[in-house]
Every structure is written in C-alpha cells, then in structure tokens.
Amino acid sequence: MSETTHGPGARGARGPGVHGIHHVTAIAGDAQANLDFYTGVLGLRLVKRSVNQDAPTTYHLFYADAAGTPGTDITFFPWPEMGPGRPGAGLAGEVSFAVPAGSLAWWSDRLDRHAVARDAVETRFGEATLPFADPHGLRLALVETPEDRPFAVWPGSPVPPAHQLRGMHAVRLVVRDAAPSARLLTDVLGFAAVGEDGGWARYAAAGGGSGTLVDVRAAPEARLGAWGTGVVHHVAWRVPDDAAELAVRAAVIGAGLRPTEPIDRFWFRSVYFREPGGVLFELATDGPGFARDEAADHLGERLILPPWLEPRRTEIEAALPRLREG
Ligand code: ZN
C-alpha cells in the first residue's frame, strides 16, 4: 500500500469518491435519425431539447427515463458535418443499459424488426449482454440485471414498461496503459476493482451494482481514437452536491490532473478533466435536475435555452434543423 496524498478538501486515503454514472454524452449524425432511434426504437423519453452550450447552433438532446433520473441519461450532440469518429485508445468505447432479467429475447426480436445491426447475446461478468450499434455507429449493449433500480416508467414509450431501459449499466474505456487509469479510479474517484473478464477489468463505485460500473481494457498497440459521429464524447460521474464536487475536484488536482473550474450547466454543475488514458471525464451534481425549467410532464417538448442564451433564441432556433416527434 502506498501513501496517497490528496489536495485540500479530500477526505481519507481513497478520496471522497463518485457514486455512479451520471450521464454519457456522444456525438451523433443527423438529429432526426438520432431522435427516432432513441425514442422510437429504444423507447427512451426526450427529457431535454437544448443546445450545445459551447456551440449553440448545435442541438444537445437528452434521453432518459420519464423523470430524467440521474444515471438513466444518454445525451447527444448531433454533428453530422463532423464525419465519423474513430474508435480507439483514449475514448469510451461502449455504453450499456440495464434491462430487467429475461428481457433480451424480446429486445433481440425488436432490434431485428427495426433492422438494427446487432451481435448475438453473450455473457460478460456473468451477465447476459446484447451488443448492437446505433444508426451512427455508437456501440451500445443491453445487459440483463435483476437489480431494482430507481426508475420512472415512461408511459409515452413504444416499449412496454416490463422491458424499458432502467438506466446506464456500465461504460467501457480503452486505454494504452491501464495502470494510471486504474489508479485514478481507485485512489481518487473511490472505485473498487471487482473482477476481470475477457480482457476487461471492472471497477465499481459506491458499493457497486448496475449503474456504477466501468470496464477498462489495456490496448498498448491501439491507435488513438478521435471524436466524430458515433463515438462517446465524455462520461459524467455522479456527485451528490457542489461540496462533494469540489472535494473530488481537489482530489483530482492532488493526483496531478487539471480539472476545469465548476461550470454551471443549469440542470447540474460540471467539472471536466481528462483521465490519464485520455478519456474525457466530467463530474456532475445530481441536482437541480431537468424539472428546473420545465414542468415534469412536459419535459423535452420545446427548445430550452439556459438563461444566458435566451437573448439569442431567434437566431439559435433559425440555425437548428426542425425535429418531428413520432
Ligand atoms: Zn456532460
């Protein structure tokens, strides 16, 4: 055991820690195709229709359970002009979602009926897993879990409640050298190593379970990945509140990394940094949440801008493609 020193604000040798996946953000191609797939095929709810706060003439679309429960949320920047990304080292490679035990036969049939490119069901870490890709090439998987996760049924979904996605299950990271990434996860972010399977090392936050998992594979010879359509932009980890976010941020600085200042994303506060393998991580607070600026039963119906972009609404709306909802 080596002594670990953290910056001011950190508590204990393992750091204050994160408590699971908050959201994953990926780059999509055409916005309409993205919306049709995530709501019409996977049955998620569009809980927020907004813009990329750093490039506000691009949408930022958020899909989740009915309530936008933290950990159920996958978000996209539809950026067709970027061209396809290149999977590889330094990127998150696959996002998996939890589904109830016994659901994969139903889902295999549904993906086939919608002509979605999928693999056969395989077993990973003892869990039945169905890998597939979205229309822009993003690697996804559905994983059967008996766990009863916090989840709000979406009555508007084409997917029956018994088979609806329960939230993100795990993310996969590919890095050239796994040891520094593993040390960040365990010594700074509070993950525990919980097993290895098929060349992947699994880490779990906050006591483990669906929604707390990250799988890391060392690929020393892999070429570096590059952002573009069909790849993950960043993985956001849950922290309960601003104080916890600052404590984890201090621990990240103590580990020699360079996080941003906390940024107000309006629905949560965010800190970004690259982990040692190059993957962009975010810390995101659980609150205030998506119902801050829309009634919970009207989430996602209109374009929502954070207050500082509201004066540019006319210009922004004119630059965005129109979206039709199924
Ligand atoms: Zn984010």
Coordinates of C-alpha atoms and ligand atoms in Angstrom, one line a residue:
M1 CA 0.0 0.0 0.0
S2 CA 1.5 3.3 -0.9
E3 CA 0.7 6.5 0.9
T4 CA -1.6 8.7 -1.1
T5 CA -1.8 12.5 -0.6
H6 CA -4.6 14.5 -1.9
G7 CA -5.2 18.2 -2.2
P8 CA -7.1 20.3 0.3
G9 CA -10.7 19.2 0.7
A10 CA -10.1 15.5 0.1
R11 CA -11.3 13.1 2.9
G12 CA -9.4 9.9 3.6
A13 CA -6.9 8.0 1.6
R14 CA -9.4 6.9 -1.1
G15 CA -10.7 10.4 -1.8
P16 CA -14.3 11.4 -1.5
G17 CA -15.5 9.5 -4.5
V18 CA -18.2 9.4 -7.1
H19 CA -21.3 7.3 -6.8
G20 CA -22.1 6.1 -10.3
I21 CA -22.7 7.1 -13.9
H22 CA -24.5 10.5 -14.2
H23 CA -24.8 10.6 -18.0
V24 CA -22.8 9.8 -21.1
T25 CA -22.6 12.3 -24.0
A26 CA -21.9 11.1 -27.5
I27 CA -21.7 12.6 -31.0
A28 CA -24.4 11.7 -33.4
G29 CA -25.0 12.3 -37.1
D30 CA -28.4 13.6 -38.3
A31 CA -30.5 14.8 -35.3
Q32 CA -33.8 13.4 -36.6
A33 CA -32.3 9.9 -37.0
N34 CA -30.9 10.1 -33.5
L35 CA -34.3 11.2 -32.1
D36 CA -36.1 8.4 -34.0
F37 CA -33.7 5.7 -32.7
Y38 CA -33.5 6.6 -29.0
T39 CA -37.2 7.4 -28.6
G40 CA -38.8 5.2 -31.3
V41 CA -36.7 2.1 -31.1
L42 CA -35.1 2.1 -27.6
G43 CA -38.2 3.8 -26.1
L44 CA -36.4 6.5 -24.0
R45 CA -38.0 9.8 -23.3
L46 CA -36.6 13.0 -24.8
V47 CA -36.3 14.9 -21.5
K48 CA -34.5 17.9 -22.7
R49 CA -34.2 19.6 -26.1
S50 CA -31.4 22.1 -25.8
V51 CA -28.2 23.3 -27.5
N52 CA -24.6 22.7 -27.0
Q53 CA -23.7 25.5 -24.6
D54 CA -20.3 25.9 -26.2
A55 CA -21.6 25.8 -29.8
P56 CA -25.3 26.8 -29.5
T57 CA -26.2 26.3 -33.2
T58 CA -25.9 22.5 -32.5
Y59 CA -28.6 20.6 -30.6
H60 CA -28.0 18.9 -27.3
L61 CA -30.6 16.2 -27.0
F62 CA -31.1 14.3 -23.7
Y63 CA -32.8 10.9 -23.5
A64 CA -33.7 9.2 -20.2
D65 CA -36.4 7.6 -18.2
A66 CA -39.6 9.5 -17.7
A67 CA -38.2 11.6 -14.8
G68 CA -34.6 12.2 -16.1
T69 CA -33.3 10.2 -13.1
P70 CA -29.5 10.7 -12.8
G71 CA -27.8 7.6 -14.3
T72 CA -30.5 7.0 -16.9
D73 CA -29.5 9.8 -19.2
I74 CA -27.6 9.5 -22.5
T75 CA -27.1 12.8 -24.4
F76 CA -26.0 13.7 -27.9
F77 CA -24.5 16.5 -29.9
P78 CA -25.9 15.8 -33.4
W79 CA -23.0 17.0 -35.5
P80 CA -23.3 15.4 -39.0
E81 CA -20.7 17.8 -40.5
M82 CA -18.0 16.2 -38.3
G83 CA -17.9 12.9 -40.1
P84 CA -17.4 9.5 -38.5
G85 CA -15.3 9.3 -35.3
R86 CA -12.5 6.7 -35.0
P87 CA -12.9 4.3 -32.1
G88 CA -9.6 3.7 -30.3
A89 CA -7.5 4.3 -27.3
G90 CA -8.4 7.3 -25.2
L91 CA -12.1 7.1 -25.7
A92 CA -15.0 5.4 -24.0
G93 CA -15.9 2.6 -26.4
E94 CA -19.4 1.3 -25.5
V95 CA -22.3 2.2 -23.3
S96 CA -24.5 -0.4 -21.8
F97 CA -28.0 -0.1 -20.4
A98 CA -29.7 -2.3 -17.8
V99 CA -32.9 -4.2 -18.7
P100 CA -34.9 -6.5 -16.5
A101 CA -33.9 -10.1 -16.3
G102 CA -35.5 -12.1 -19.1
S103 CA -35.8 -9.2 -21.5
L104 CA -33.1 -9.9 -24.0
A105 CA -35.2 -12.3 -26.2
W106 CA -37.8 -9.6 -26.5
W107 CA -35.1 -7.0 -27.3
S108 CA -33.3 -9.2 -29.9
D109 CA -36.6 -9.5 -31.7
R110 CA -37.3 -5.8 -31.5
L111 CA -33.9 -4.8 -32.8
D112 CA -34.3 -7.3 -35.7
R113 CA -37.7 -5.9 -36.6
H114 CA -36.1 -2.4 -36.8
A115 CA -33.1 -3.7 -38.8
V116 CA -30.6 -2.7 -36.1
A117 CA -27.2 -4.2 -36.6
R118 CA -26.7 -6.5 -33.5
D119 CA -24.5 -9.3 -32.3
A120 CA -25.6 -12.5 -30.6
V121 CA -26.3 -12.4 -26.8
E122 CA -23.0 -13.1 -24.9
T123 CA -22.1 -13.4 -21.3
R124 CA -19.9 -10.8 -19.7
F125 CA -19.1 -10.8 -16.0
G126 CA -21.8 -13.4 -15.6
E127 CA -24.4 -11.1 -17.2
A128 CA -26.4 -11.8 -20.4
T129 CA -25.4 -9.0 -22.8
L130 CA -26.8 -8.0 -26.2
P131 CA -24.3 -5.7 -28.1
F132 CA -25.5 -3.6 -31.0
A133 CA -24.9 -0.2 -32.7
D134 CA -27.0 2.9 -33.1
P135 CA -27.6 4.4 -36.6
H136 CA -24.4 6.4 -36.5
G137 CA -22.2 3.5 -35.3
L138 CA -22.2 4.2 -31.5
R139 CA -21.6 0.9 -29.7
L140 CA -24.3 0.1 -27.2
A141 CA -25.4 -3.0 -25.2
L142 CA -28.3 -4.1 -23.2
V143 CA -27.5 -6.1 -20.0
E144 CA -30.0 -8.2 -18.0
T145 CA -29.9 -7.4 -14.3
P146 CA -32.2 -8.5 -11.5
E147 CA -31.5 -5.3 -9.6
D148 CA -34.4 -3.0 -8.9
R149 CA -33.0 0.4 -9.9
P150 CA -34.6 3.8 -9.2
F151 CA -36.5 4.3 -12.4
A152 CA -39.6 6.1 -13.6
V153 CA -41.7 4.3 -16.3
W154 CA -42.3 6.4 -19.4
P155 CA -46.0 5.9 -20.4
G156 CA -45.3 7.5 -23.8
S157 CA -42.7 4.9 -24.8
P158 CA -43.4 2.3 -27.5
V159 CA -41.5 -0.2 -25.3
P160 CA -43.8 -1.8 -22.6
P161 CA -42.8 -1.0 -19.0
A162 CA -41.6 -4.5 -18.4
H163 CA -38.8 -4.1 -21.0
Q164 CA -37.9 -0.4 -20.7
L165 CA -34.3 0.6 -20.2
R166 CA -33.5 1.1 -16.5
G167 CA -30.6 3.4 -17.0
M168 CA -26.9 3.1 -17.9
H169 CA -25.3 -0.1 -16.6
A170 CA -21.6 0.3 -17.4
V171 CA -19.2 2.1 -19.7
R172 CA -16.1 0.7 -21.4
L173 CA -12.8 2.6 -21.6
V174 CA -10.0 1.6 -23.9
V175 CA -6.6 3.0 -22.9
R176 CA -3.0 2.1 -24.0
D177 CA -1.7 1.8 -20.4
A178 CA -4.4 0.7 -17.9
A179 CA -2.4 1.2 -14.6
P180 CA -2.7 5.0 -14.4
S181 CA -6.4 5.0 -15.3
A182 CA -7.0 2.3 -12.7
R183 CA -5.1 4.2 -10.0
L184 CA -7.3 7.3 -10.7
L185 CA -10.5 5.2 -10.5
T186 CA -9.5 3.5 -7.2
D187 CA -7.3 6.1 -5.4
V188 CA -9.1 9.3 -6.4
L189 CA -12.6 8.6 -7.6
G190 CA -13.4 5.9 -5.0
F191 CA -14.0 2.9 -7.3
A192 CA -13.1 -0.7 -6.2
A193 CA -11.7 -3.3 -8.5
V194 CA -14.3 -6.0 -8.7
G195 CA -13.2 -8.5 -11.3
E196 CA -11.8 -9.3 -14.8
D197 CA -13.4 -10.9 -17.7
G198 CA -12.4 -11.3 -21.4
G199 CA -9.5 -8.8 -21.1
W200 CA -11.6 -6.2 -19.3
A201 CA -11.0 -5.1 -15.7
R202 CA -14.2 -4.0 -13.9
Y203 CA -14.4 -1.2 -11.3
A204 CA -17.4 -0.3 -9.3
A205 CA -18.2 3.0 -7.4
A206 CA -20.2 3.4 -4.2
G207 CA -20.5 -0.2 -3.3
G208 CA -21.2 -1.5 -6.8
G209 CA -24.2 -2.6 -8.8
S210 CA -25.8 -1.6 -12.1
G211 CA -25.1 2.0 -13.0
T212 CA -21.8 2.2 -11.0
L213 CA -19.6 0.2 -13.3
V214 CA -16.7 1.0 -15.6
D215 CA -14.7 -1.6 -17.6
V216 CA -11.2 -0.8 -18.7
R217 CA -9.1 -2.6 -21.3
A218 CA -5.4 -2.0 -21.9
A219 CA -4.7 -1.9 -25.7
P220 CA -1.0 -0.8 -25.9
E221 CA -0.9 -1.1 -29.7
A222 CA -4.2 0.6 -30.4
R223 CA -4.3 3.7 -32.4
L224 CA -5.7 6.7 -30.7
G225 CA -9.4 7.3 -31.1
A226 CA -10.7 10.5 -32.5
W227 CA -14.0 12.3 -31.9
G228 CA -16.6 12.3 -34.6
T229 CA -20.1 10.8 -35.1
G230 CA -20.7 7.5 -33.4
V231 CA -18.3 7.9 -30.6
V232 CA -18.6 8.9 -27.0
H233 CA -17.6 12.5 -26.2
H234 CA -17.4 12.2 -22.4
V235 CA -18.5 10.1 -19.4
A236 CA -20.0 12.0 -16.5
W237 CA -19.9 10.7 -12.9
R238 CA -22.4 11.4 -10.2
V239 CA -21.5 13.6 -7.2
P240 CA -24.3 14.4 -4.7
D241 CA -23.8 18.2 -4.5
D242 CA -21.5 21.1 -5.0
A243 CA -19.4 20.4 -1.9
A244 CA -18.8 16.8 -2.9
E245 CA -17.9 18.0 -6.4
L246 CA -15.3 20.4 -5.1
A247 CA -13.9 17.7 -2.8
V248 CA -13.5 15.3 -5.8
R249 CA -12.1 18.1 -7.9
A250 CA -9.4 18.8 -5.2
A251 CA -8.5 15.1 -5.2
V252 CA -8.2 15.1 -9.0
I253 CA -5.8 18.1 -8.7
G254 CA -3.9 16.3 -6.0
A255 CA -3.4 13.4 -8.5
G256 CA -1.7 15.8 -10.9
L257 CA -4.6 16.3 -13.3
R258 CA -6.0 19.6 -14.4
P259 CA -9.8 19.8 -14.0
T260 CA -11.8 22.9 -15.1
E261 CA -13.5 25.2 -12.7
P262 CA -17.1 24.1 -11.9
I263 CA -19.3 25.1 -14.8
D264 CA -23.0 25.9 -14.4
R265 CA -24.9 23.6 -16.8
F266 CA -28.1 24.9 -15.3
W267 CA -29.6 21.4 -14.7
F268 CA -26.4 20.4 -12.9
R269 CA -22.9 21.7 -12.2
S270 CA -20.0 20.2 -14.1
V271 CA -16.2 19.8 -13.8
Y272 CA -14.3 18.3 -16.7
F273 CA -10.9 16.7 -16.9
R274 CA -9.0 14.0 -18.9
E275 CA -8.2 10.9 -17.0
P276 CA -4.6 9.6 -17.6
G277 CA -5.6 7.4 -20.5
G278 CA -7.0 10.4 -22.3
V279 CA -10.8 9.8 -21.8
L280 CA -12.7 13.0 -21.1
F281 CA -14.5 12.7 -17.7
E282 CA -17.0 15.0 -16.1
L283 CA -18.2 15.3 -12.5
A284 CA -21.8 16.3 -12.4
T285 CA -24.1 17.1 -9.5
D286 CA -27.3 15.2 -9.0
G287 CA -29.3 18.4 -8.8
P288 CA -31.0 20.7 -9.6
G289 CA -32.3 18.4 -12.4
F290 CA -34.3 18.6 -15.6
A291 CA -37.6 19.8 -14.0
R292 CA -35.9 23.1 -13.0
D293 CA -37.1 24.9 -16.1
E294 CA -40.0 22.7 -17.5
A295 CA -43.0 21.0 -15.8
A296 CA -42.1 17.3 -15.3
D297 CA -45.0 16.2 -17.6
H298 CA -43.8 18.5 -20.5
L299 CA -40.1 17.7 -20.5
G300 CA -38.4 17.9 -23.9
E301 CA -41.4 19.4 -25.8
R302 CA -39.8 22.7 -26.6
L303 CA -36.3 24.1 -27.1
I304 CA -34.9 25.1 -23.7
L305 CA -32.1 27.5 -23.5
P306 CA -30.1 28.4 -20.4
P307 CA -30.9 31.9 -19.3
W308 CA -27.7 33.4 -20.7
L309 CA -28.6 32.1 -24.2
E310 CA -32.2 33.2 -24.1
P311 CA -31.5 36.6 -25.7
R312 CA -30.2 34.7 -28.8
R313 CA -33.3 32.4 -29.1
T314 CA -34.4 33.7 -32.6
E315 CA -31.0 33.3 -34.1
I316 CA -30.4 29.9 -32.5
E317 CA -33.8 28.5 -33.5
A318 CA -33.3 29.6 -37.1
A319 CA -30.0 27.7 -37.2
L320 CA -31.3 24.4 -35.9
P321 CA -33.0 21.7 -38.0
R322 CA -36.7 21.1 -37.3
L323 CA -37.4 17.8 -35.5
R324 CA -40.5 15.7 -35.8
E325 CA -41.6 13.5 -32.9
G326 CA -43.1 10.1 -33.6
Ligands
ZN1 ZN -21.8 16.0 -19.8

